[in-house]
CSV table of C-alpha atoms and ligand atoms in Angstrom, one decimal:
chain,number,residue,atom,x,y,z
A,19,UNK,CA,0.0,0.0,0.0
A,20,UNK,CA,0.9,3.1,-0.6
A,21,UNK,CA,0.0,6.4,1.1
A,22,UNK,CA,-0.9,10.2,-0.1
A,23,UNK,CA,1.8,12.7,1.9
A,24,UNK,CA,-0.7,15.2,1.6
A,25,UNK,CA,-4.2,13.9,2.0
A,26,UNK,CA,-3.4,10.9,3.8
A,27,UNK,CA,-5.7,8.4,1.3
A,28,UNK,CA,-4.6,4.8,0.9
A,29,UNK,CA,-3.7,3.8,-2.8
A,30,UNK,CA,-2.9,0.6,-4.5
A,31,UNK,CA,1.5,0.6,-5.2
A,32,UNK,CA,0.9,1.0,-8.8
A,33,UNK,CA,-0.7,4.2,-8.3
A,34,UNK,CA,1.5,6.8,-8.7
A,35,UNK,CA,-0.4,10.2,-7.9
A,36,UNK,CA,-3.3,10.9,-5.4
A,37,UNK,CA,-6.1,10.9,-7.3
A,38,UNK,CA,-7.4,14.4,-5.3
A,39,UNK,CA,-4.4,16.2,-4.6
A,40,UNK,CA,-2.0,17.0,-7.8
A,41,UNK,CA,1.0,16.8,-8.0
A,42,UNK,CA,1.6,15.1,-4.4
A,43,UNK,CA,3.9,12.4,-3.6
A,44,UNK,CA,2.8,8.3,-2.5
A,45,UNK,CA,5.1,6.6,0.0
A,46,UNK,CA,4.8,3.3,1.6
A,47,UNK,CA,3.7,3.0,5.0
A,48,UNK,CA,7.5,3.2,6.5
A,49,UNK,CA,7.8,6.8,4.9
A,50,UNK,CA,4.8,7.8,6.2
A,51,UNK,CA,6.0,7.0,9.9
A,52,UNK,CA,9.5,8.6,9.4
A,53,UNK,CA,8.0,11.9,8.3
A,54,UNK,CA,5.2,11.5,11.3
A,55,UNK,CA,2.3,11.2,9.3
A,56,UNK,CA,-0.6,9.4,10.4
A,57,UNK,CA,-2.1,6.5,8.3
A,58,UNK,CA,-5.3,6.1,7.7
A,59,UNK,CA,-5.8,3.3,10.1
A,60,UNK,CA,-4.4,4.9,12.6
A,61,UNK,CA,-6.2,8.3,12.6
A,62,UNK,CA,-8.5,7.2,15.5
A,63,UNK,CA,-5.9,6.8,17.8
A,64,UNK,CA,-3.8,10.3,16.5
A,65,UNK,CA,-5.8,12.8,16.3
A,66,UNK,CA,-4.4,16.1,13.6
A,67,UNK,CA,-6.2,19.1,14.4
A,68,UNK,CA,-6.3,22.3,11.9
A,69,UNK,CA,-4.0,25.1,13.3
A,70,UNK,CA,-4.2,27.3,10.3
A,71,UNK,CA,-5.0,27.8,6.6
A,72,UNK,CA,-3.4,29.6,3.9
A,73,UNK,CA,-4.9,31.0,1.0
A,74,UNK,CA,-2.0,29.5,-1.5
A,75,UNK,CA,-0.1,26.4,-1.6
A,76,UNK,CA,3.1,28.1,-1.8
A,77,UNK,CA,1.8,30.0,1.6
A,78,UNK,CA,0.9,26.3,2.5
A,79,UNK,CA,4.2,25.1,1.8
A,80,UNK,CA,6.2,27.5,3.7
A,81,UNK,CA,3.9,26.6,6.8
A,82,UNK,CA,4.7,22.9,6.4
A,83,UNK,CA,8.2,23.8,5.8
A,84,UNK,CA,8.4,26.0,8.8
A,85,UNK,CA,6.7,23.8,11.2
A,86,UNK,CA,9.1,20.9,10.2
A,87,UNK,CA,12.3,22.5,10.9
A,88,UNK,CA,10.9,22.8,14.5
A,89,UNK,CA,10.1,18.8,14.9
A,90,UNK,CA,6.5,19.1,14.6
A,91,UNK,CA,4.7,16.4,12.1
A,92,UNK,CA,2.6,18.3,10.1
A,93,UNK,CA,0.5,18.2,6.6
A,94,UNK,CA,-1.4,20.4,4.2
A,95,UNK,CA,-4.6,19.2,2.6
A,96,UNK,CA,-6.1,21.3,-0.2
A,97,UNK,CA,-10.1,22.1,0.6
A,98,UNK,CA,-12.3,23.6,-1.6
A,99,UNK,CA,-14.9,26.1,-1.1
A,100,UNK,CA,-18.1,25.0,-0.8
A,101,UNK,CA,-21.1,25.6,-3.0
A,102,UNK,CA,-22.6,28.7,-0.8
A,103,UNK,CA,-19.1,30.4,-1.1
A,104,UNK,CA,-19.4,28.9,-4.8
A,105,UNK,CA,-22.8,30.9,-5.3
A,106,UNK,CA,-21.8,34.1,-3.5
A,107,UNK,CA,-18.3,35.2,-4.8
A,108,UNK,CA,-18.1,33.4,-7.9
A,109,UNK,CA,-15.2,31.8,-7.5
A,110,UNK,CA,-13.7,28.4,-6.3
A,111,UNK,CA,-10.7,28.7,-4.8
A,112,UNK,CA,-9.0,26.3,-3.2
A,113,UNK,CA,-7.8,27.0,0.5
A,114,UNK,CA,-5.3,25.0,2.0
A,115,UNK,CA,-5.5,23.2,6.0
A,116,UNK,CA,-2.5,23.5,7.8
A,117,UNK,CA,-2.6,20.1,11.0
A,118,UNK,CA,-0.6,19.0,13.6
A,119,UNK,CA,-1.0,16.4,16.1
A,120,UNK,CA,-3.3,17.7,19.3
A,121,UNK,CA,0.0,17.9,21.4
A,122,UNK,CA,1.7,20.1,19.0
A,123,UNK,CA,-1.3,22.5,18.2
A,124,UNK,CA,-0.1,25.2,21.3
A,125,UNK,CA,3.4,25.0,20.0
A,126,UNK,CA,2.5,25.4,15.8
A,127,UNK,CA,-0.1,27.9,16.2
A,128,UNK,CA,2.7,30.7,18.1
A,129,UNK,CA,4.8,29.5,15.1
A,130,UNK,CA,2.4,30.2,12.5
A,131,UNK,CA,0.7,33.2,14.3
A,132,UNK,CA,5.1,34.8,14.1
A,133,UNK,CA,5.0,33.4,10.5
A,134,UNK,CA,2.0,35.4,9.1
A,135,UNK,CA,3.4,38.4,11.1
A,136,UNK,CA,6.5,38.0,8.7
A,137,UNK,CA,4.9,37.6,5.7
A,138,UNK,CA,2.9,40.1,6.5
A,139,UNK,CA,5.2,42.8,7.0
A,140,UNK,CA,6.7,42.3,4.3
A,141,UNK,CA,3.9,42.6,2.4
A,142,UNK,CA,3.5,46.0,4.3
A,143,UNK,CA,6.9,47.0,3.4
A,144,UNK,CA,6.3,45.9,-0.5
A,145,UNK,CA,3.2,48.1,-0.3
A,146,UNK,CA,4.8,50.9,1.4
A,147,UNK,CA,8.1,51.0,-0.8
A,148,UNK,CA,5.2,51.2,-3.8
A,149,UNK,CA,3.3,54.0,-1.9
A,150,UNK,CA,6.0,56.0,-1.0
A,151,UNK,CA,7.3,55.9,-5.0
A,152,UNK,CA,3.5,57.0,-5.9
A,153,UNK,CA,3.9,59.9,-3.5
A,154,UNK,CA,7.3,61.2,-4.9
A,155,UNK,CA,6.1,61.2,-8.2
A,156,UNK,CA,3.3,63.2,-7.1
A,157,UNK,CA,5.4,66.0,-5.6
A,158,UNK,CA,7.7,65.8,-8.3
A,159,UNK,CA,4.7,66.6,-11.0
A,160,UNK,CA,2.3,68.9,-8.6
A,161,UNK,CA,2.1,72.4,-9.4
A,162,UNK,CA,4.1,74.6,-7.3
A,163,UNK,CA,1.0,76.6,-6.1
A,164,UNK,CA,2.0,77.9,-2.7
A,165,UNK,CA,4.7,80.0,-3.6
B,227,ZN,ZN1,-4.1,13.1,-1.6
């Protein structure tokens, strides 16, 4: 049997790509223990709870990245939106589920919760580089009316 690292779903070993998430890789059971993943079997008795989302899997991947280097067995699975969200916006993105293992949820949210904070500022600072550029050229072209 082989196993889906990001959705967890149990294929035949001839498969060679999850059938729901692209792209992703199948290991055998072995590699699915040495990178902490639960099997399905074995869900019931490990439970992985959602500590975050992310809007892109790149965003997604730098979670699961980040989370690793600090020992904590964790997956992304790619959701959908659902049909309401469908019917409303217009669009159906995908969203992606960041989950640990219960014990490790305290620890991975602080780490993701520092993580956003980064990306997010510099985000902010890639925003206000663009903002102050708008504003100099503004000065630069405005009419020189108080004197
Ligand atoms: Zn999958």
């Amino acid at each position: 049997m082989k196993y889906c690292v990001e959705c967890g779903s149990e294929y035949q070993d001839h498969v060679t790509e999850c059938a729901d998430c692209t792209g992703s890789k199948l290991v055998d059971a072995a590699e699915m223990r040495q990178r902490g993943l639960p099997l399905p079997h074995e869900r019931d008795t490990r439970e992985f709870i959602r500590v975050g989302t992310a809007e892109d899997p790149l965003t997604a991947e730098d979670f699961v990245r980040m989370l690793e280097a600090q020992q904590i067995p964790v997956f992304s699975r790619a959701r959908r939106a659902g049909t309401v969200d469908v019917l409303t916006t217009g669009n159906l993105q995908p969203w992606w589920e960041i989950l640990v293992p219960e014990e490790h949820v305290a620890r991975a949210t602080e780490l993701l919760n520092q993580e956003k904070v980064r990306l997010d500022s510099t985000a902010d600072e890639a925003a206000q580089a663009a903002e102050d550029e708008e504003r100099e050229s503004e000065q630069a072209g405005a009419p020189s009316v108080l004197s």
